[in-house]
Coordinates of C-alpha atoms in Angstrom, one line a residue:
X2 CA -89.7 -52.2 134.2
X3 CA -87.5 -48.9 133.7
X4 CA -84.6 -49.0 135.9
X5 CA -81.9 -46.3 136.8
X6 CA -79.1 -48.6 135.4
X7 CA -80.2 -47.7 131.5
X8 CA -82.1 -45.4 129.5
X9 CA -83.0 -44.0 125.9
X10 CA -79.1 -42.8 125.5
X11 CA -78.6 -46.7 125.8
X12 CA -80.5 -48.0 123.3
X13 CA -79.6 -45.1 121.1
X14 CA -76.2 -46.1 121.5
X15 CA -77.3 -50.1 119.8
X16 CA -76.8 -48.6 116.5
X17 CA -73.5 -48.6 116.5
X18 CA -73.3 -52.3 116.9
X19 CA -75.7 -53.0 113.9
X20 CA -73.9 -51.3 111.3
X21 CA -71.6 -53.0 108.6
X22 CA -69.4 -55.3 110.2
X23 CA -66.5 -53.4 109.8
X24 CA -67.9 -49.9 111.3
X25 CA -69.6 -51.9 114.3
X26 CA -68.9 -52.2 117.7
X27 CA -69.8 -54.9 120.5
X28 CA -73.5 -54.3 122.7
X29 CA -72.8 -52.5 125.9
X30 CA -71.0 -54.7 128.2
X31 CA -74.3 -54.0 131.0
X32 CA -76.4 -56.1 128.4
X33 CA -74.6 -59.2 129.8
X34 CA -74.3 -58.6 133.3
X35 CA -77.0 -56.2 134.7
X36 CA -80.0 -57.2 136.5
X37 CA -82.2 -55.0 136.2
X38 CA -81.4 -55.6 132.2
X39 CA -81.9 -59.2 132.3
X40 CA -85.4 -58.7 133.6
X41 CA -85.7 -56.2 130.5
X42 CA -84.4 -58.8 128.5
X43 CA -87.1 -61.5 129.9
X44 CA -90.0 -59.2 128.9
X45 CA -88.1 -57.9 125.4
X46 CA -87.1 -61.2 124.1
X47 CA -88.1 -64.6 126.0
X48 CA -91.8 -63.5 126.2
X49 CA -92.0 -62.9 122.3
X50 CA -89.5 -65.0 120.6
X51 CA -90.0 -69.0 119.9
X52 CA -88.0 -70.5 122.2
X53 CA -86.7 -74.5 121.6
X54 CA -86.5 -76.8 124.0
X55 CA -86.1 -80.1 122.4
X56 CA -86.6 -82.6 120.2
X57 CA -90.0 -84.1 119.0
X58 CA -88.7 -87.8 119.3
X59 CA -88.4 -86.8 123.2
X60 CA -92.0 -87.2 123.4
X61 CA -92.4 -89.7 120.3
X62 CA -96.1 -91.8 121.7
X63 CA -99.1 -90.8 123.3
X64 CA -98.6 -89.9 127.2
X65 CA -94.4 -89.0 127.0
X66 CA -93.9 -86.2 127.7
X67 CA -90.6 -83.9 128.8
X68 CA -90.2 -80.7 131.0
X69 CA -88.0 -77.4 130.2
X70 CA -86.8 -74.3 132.2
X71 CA -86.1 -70.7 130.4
X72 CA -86.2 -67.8 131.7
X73 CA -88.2 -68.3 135.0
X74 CA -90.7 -70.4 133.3
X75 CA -91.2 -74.1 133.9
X76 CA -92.4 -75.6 130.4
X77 CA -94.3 -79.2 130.0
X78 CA -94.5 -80.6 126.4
X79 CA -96.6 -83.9 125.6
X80 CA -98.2 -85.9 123.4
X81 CA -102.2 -86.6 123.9
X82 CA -103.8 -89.4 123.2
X83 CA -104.9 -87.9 119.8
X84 CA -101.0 -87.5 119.2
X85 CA -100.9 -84.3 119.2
X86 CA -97.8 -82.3 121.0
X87 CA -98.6 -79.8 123.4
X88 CA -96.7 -77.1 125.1
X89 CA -98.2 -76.0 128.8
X90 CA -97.4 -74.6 131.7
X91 CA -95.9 -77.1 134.6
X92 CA -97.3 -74.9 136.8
X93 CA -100.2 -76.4 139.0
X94 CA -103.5 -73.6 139.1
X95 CA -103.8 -74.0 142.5
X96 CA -100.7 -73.5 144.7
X97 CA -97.8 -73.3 141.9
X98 CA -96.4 -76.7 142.4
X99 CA -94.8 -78.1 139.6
X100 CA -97.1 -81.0 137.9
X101 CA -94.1 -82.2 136.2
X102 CA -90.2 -83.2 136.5
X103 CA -87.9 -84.5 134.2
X104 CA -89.4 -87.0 131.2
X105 CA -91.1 -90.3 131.3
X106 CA -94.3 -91.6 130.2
X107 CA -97.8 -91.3 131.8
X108 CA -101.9 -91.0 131.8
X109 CA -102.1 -87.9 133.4
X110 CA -100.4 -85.3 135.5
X111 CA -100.9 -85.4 139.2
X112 CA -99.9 -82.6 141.0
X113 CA -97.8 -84.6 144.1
X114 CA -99.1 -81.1 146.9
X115 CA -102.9 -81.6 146.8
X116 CA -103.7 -84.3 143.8
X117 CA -105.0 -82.3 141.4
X118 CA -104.6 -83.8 138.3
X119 CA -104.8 -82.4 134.9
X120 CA -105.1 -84.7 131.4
X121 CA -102.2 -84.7 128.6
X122 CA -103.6 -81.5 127.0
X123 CA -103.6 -79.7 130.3
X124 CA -107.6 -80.0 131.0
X125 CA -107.9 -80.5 135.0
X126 CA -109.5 -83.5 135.3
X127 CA -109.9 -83.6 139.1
X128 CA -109.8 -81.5 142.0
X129 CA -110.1 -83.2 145.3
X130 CA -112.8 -81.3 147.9
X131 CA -113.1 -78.7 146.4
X132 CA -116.8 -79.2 146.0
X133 CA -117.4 -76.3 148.8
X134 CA -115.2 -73.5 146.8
X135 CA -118.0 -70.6 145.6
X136 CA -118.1 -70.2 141.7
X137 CA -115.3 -73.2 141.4
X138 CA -115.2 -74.7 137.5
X139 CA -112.5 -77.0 136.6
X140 CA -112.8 -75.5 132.6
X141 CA -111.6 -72.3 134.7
X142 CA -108.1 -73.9 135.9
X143 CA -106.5 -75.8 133.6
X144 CA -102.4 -75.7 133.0
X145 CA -101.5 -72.2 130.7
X146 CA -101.0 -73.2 127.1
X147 CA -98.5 -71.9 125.1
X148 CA -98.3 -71.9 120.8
X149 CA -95.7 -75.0 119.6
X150 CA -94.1 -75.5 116.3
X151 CA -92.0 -77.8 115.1
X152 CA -89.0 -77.0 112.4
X153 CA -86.7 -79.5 111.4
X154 CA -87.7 -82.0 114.3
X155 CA -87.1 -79.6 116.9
X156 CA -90.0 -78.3 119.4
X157 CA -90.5 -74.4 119.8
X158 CA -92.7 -73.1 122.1
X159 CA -93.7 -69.4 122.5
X160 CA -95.5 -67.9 125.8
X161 CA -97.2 -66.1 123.1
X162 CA -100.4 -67.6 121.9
X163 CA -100.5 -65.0 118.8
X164 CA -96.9 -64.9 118.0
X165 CA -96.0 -65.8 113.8
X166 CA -95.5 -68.5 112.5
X167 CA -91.7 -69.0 112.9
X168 CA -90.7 -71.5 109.8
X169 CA -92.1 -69.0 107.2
X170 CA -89.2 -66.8 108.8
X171 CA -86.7 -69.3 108.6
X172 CA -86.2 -70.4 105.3
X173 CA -83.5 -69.1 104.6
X174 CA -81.9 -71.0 107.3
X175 CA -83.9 -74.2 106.7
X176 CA -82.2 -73.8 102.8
X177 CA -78.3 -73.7 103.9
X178 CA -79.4 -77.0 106.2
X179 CA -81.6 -78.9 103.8
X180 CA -78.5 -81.8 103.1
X181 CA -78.6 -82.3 106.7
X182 CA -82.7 -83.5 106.6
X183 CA -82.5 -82.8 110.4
X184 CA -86.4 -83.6 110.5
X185 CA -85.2 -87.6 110.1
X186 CA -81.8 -87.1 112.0
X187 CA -81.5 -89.3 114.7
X188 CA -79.7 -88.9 117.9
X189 CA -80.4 -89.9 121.6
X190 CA -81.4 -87.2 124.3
X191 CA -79.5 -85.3 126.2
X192 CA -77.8 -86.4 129.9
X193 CA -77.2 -84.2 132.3
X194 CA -77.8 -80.8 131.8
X195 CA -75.0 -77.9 132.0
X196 CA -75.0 -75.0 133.9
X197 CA -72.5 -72.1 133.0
X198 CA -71.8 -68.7 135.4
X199 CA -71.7 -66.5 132.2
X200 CA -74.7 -64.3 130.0
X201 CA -76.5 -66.3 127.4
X202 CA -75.4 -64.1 124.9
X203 CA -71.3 -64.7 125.4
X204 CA -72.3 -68.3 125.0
X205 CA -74.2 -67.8 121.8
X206 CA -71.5 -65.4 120.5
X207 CA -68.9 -67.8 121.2
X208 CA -70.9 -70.7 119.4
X209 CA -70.8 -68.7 116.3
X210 CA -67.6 -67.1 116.1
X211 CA -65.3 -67.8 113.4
X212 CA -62.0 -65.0 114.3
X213 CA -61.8 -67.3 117.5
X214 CA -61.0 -70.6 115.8
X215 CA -57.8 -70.7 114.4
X216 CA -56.2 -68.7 117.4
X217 CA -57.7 -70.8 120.4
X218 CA -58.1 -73.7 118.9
X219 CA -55.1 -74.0 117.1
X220 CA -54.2 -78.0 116.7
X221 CA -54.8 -80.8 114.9
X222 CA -58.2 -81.1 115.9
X223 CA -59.4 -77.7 114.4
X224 CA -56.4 -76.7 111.9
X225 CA -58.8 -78.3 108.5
X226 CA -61.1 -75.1 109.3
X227 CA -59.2 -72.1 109.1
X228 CA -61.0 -68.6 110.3
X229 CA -60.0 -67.0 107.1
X230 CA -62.5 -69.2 105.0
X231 CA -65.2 -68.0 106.7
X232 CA -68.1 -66.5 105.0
X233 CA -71.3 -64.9 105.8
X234 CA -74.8 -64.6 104.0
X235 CA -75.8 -60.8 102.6
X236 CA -79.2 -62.2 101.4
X237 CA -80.9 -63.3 104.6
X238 CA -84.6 -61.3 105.2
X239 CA -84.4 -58.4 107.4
X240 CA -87.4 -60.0 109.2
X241 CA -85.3 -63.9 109.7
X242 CA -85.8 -65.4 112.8
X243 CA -82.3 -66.9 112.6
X244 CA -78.3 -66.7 111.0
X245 CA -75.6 -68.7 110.2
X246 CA -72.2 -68.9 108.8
X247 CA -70.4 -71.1 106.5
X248 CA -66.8 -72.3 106.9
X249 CA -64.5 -74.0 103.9
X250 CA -62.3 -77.1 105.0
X251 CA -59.2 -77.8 103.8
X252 CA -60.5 -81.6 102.6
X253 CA -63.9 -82.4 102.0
X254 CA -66.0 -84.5 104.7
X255 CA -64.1 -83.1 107.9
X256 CA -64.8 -83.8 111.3
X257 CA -63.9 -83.0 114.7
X258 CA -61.9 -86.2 115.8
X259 CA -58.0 -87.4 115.5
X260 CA -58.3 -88.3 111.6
X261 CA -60.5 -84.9 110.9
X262 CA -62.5 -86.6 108.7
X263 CA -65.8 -88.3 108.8
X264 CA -65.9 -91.4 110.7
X265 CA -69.0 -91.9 111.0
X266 CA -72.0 -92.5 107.2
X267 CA -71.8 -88.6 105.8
X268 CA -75.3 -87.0 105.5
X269 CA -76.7 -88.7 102.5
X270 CA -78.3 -85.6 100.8
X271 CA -75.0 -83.4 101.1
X272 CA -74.0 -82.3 98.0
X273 CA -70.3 -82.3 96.8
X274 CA -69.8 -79.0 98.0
X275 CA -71.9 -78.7 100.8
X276 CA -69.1 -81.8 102.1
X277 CA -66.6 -79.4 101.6
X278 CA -68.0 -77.1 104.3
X279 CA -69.3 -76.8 107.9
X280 CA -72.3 -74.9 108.4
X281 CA -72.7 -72.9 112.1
X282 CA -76.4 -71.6 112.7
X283 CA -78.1 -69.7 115.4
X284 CA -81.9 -69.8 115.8
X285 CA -81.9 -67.2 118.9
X286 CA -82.4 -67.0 122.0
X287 CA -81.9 -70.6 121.9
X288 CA -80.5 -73.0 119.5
X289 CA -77.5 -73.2 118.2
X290 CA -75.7 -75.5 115.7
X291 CA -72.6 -76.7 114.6
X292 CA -72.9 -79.3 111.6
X293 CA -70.2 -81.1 109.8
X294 CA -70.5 -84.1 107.5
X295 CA -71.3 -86.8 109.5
X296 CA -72.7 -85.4 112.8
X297 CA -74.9 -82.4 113.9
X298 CA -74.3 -81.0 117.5
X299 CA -76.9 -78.8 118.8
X300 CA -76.8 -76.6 121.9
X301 CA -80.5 -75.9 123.5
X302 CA -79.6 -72.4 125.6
X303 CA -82.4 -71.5 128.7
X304 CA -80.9 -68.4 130.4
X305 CA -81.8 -68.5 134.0
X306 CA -80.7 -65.4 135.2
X307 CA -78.4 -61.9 134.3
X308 CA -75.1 -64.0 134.3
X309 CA -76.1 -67.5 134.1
X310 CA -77.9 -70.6 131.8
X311 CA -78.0 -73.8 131.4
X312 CA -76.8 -76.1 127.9
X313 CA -78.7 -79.1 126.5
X314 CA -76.4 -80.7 124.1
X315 CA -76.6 -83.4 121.7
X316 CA -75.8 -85.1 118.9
X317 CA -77.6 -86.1 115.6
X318 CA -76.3 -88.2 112.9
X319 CA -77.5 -89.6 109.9
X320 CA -80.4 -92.0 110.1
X321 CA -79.1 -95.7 110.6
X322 CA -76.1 -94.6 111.8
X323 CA -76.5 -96.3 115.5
X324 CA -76.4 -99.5 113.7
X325 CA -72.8 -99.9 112.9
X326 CA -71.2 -102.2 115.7
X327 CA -68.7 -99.9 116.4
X328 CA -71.0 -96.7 116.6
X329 CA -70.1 -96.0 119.8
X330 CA -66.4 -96.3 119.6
X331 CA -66.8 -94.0 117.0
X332 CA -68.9 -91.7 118.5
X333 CA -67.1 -91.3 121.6
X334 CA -63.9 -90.9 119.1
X335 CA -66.0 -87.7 118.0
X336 CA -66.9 -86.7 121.5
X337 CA -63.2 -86.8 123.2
X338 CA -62.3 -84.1 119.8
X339 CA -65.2 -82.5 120.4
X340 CA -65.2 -82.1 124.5
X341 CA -61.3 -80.8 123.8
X342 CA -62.5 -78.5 121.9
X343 CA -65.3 -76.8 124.0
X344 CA -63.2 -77.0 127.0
X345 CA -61.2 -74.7 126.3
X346 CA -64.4 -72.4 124.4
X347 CA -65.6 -72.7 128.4
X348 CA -62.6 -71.2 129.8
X349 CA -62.7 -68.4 127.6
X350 CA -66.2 -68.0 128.3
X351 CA -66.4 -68.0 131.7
X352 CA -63.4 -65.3 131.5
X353 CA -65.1 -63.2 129.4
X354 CA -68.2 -62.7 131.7
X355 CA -65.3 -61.2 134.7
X356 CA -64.3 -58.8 131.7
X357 CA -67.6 -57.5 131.2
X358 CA -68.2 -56.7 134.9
X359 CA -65.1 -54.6 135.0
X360 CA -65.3 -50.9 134.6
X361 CA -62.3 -51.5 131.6
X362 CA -64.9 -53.7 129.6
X363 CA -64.9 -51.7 126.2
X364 CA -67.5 -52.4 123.5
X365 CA -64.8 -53.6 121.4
X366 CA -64.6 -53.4 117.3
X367 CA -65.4 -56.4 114.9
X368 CA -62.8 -58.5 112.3
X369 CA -64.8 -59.4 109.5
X370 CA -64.2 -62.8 110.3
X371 CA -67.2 -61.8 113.4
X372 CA -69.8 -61.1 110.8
X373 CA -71.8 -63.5 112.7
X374 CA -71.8 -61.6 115.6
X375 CA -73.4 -58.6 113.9
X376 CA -75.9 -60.2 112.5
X377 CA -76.7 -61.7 115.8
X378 CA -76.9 -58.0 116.9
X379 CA -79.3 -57.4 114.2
X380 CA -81.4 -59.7 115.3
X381 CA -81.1 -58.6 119.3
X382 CA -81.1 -54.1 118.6
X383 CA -84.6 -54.0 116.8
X384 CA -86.4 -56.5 119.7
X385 CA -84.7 -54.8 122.6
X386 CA -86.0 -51.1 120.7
X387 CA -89.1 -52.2 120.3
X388 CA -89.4 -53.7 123.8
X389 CA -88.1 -50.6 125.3
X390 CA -90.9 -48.0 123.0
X391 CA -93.4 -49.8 124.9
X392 CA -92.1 -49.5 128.2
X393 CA -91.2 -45.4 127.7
X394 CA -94.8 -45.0 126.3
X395 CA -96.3 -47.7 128.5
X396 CA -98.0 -49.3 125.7
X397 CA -97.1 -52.9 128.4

């Protein structure tokens, strides 16, 4: 795993970017564009860290089931016929086709190359003539199995099967978002999927990034949120799985659309207060949302290679929402604001990632209206260290 493109003197150089906001500095710009790091990276973080890659109402009844991609690993989540959720491999045992594409319903999985078929939890069930292979048990070949959890209706998955629990190391997340009962939000799954020339990371750090807002998005369909009422937790557990920020509007129950304010029923639980605010939180490597009073938008990131991923988004709202007749007028009132809005959080994107392969790219100083970003770092410095002990003393 060691390459020639980085070394201790790199990760010795992380510190710098996980000290108090206003002495820290951006992560090497090679962390976002080099190879050799990504594949690092795969080892460091996406092998280790719970990963989400969807809702639980995507496979709601026995036999649905949904697929996922991250990191060069094809993922298969569904339901038995004891209603349990499962998270496998959709990797057949026998040549590496895939058992699985896209969503639907089913009895079993049939592997389309050869026919063998595996049942809901993964078991091979069948394994046409292969009666004359020596030593040949089915027990021995069924699809990989990875650990699943599920916090706040979303399905995480982790390739590994020992990895800790992750809610107990999100409560302090799961606290800021409790008005929101995302568990019981409701929300229809995501079209087509996106897929964005630029590091996973600048697309995380953009989600989450409050200096940005009142510059780029300047306008009357972002002016309600200025950057300068940003704030940023100092009480969250040095061993949380997650971070977020918290941004005051200028009126209370604000939205993204041409009134800027809620259109659609506000979050029932949300206290007078917490209407008064957005809420922006990062569950990394993956999930990132952006919640205002009526409406949750989530991003599901899978990073696919050094300078590339590909987006899930949706939307949830309040349960029984759908069932005004002019939801969907309203909705797409939201998602016109909304697609504005990102647009032009794309452009800049897609911009940044030429920066960072320039030899100019600088590992450029924080505002303190980018806490977020350093407590992104926090999270990303220690797991990259740790990653990169094990390689130098080739404890794997």
């Amino acid at each position: 795993m060691t390459s020639p493109s980085f070394d201790d003197a790199l990760f010795d150089a992380m510190e710098s970017s996980i000290r108090p906001t206003e002495q820290a500095e951006s992560l090497p710009p090679l962390c976002y564009t080099d190879a050799a790091f990504y594949a690092f990276e795969k080892e460091a973080i996406f092998a280790r860290e719970w990963l989400c890659v969807g809702r639980e109402s995507w496979a709601a009844a026995p036999g649905d089931y949904f697929t996922s991609f991250i990191a060069d690993e094809p993922i298969l989540v569904a339901r038995g016929r004891d209603g349990v959720l499962r998270a496998m491999s959709s990797v057949c045992q026998h040549r590496a086709m895939l058992v699985a594409e896209g969503s639907g319903t089913t009895r079993a999985f049939v592997c389309p190359y050869h026919h063998w078929t595996y049942a809901l939890d993964g078991a091979l069930a069948s394994a046409p003539a292969m009666e004359r292979s020596c030593d040949f048990r089915k027990e021995d070949f069924g699809l990989p199995r990875f650990a699943l959890e599920i916090w706040e209706g979303f399905v995480f998955i982790n390739f590994d099967r020992d990895a800790a629990p992750l809610a107990p190391r999100l409560a302090g997340i799961s606290d800021i978002l409790r008005g929101y009962d995302l568990a019981h939000a409701e929300g229809d799954r995501p079209g087509q999927e996106q897929r964005y020339p630029w590091n996973w990371k600048v697309m995380f750090e953009n989600n989450n990034d409050g200096y940005h807002a009142s510059k780029l998005h300047q306008g009357p369909l972002h002016d309600f949120i200025p950057s300068e009422l940003a704030e940023f937790p100092d009480d969250l557990p040095a061993d949380t799985a997650g971070y977020y920020r918290t941004n005051r509007t200028l009126h209370p129950d604000a939205s993204f659309n041409a009134t800027q304010r809620a259109v659609l029923p506000v979050f029932p639980a949300l206290s007078a207060e917490e209407r008064h605010r957005m809420v922006f939180a990062n569950i990394p490597p993956t999930l990132s949302l952006v919640m205002t009073a009526d409406s949750v938008i989530y991003l599901i990131l899978r990073a696919d290679g050094p300078e590339s991923h590909r987006v899930d988004q949706g939307v949830l709202t309040a349960p029984g929402a759908a069932a005004d007749p002019a939801f969907r007028q309203k909705m797409a009132m939201g998602m016109l604001a909304a697609g504005e809005i990102i647009e032009q959080d794309l452009h800049v994107d897609a911009l940044v990632q030429v920066g960072l392969r320039s030899r100019h790219a600088p590992r450029g100083r924080y505002s303190w209206q980018e806490g977020a970003q350093r407590l992104f770092n926090t999270w990303l410095v220690p797991r990259y260290r740790s990653a990169w002990r094990r390689v130098a003393t080739g404890a794997g």
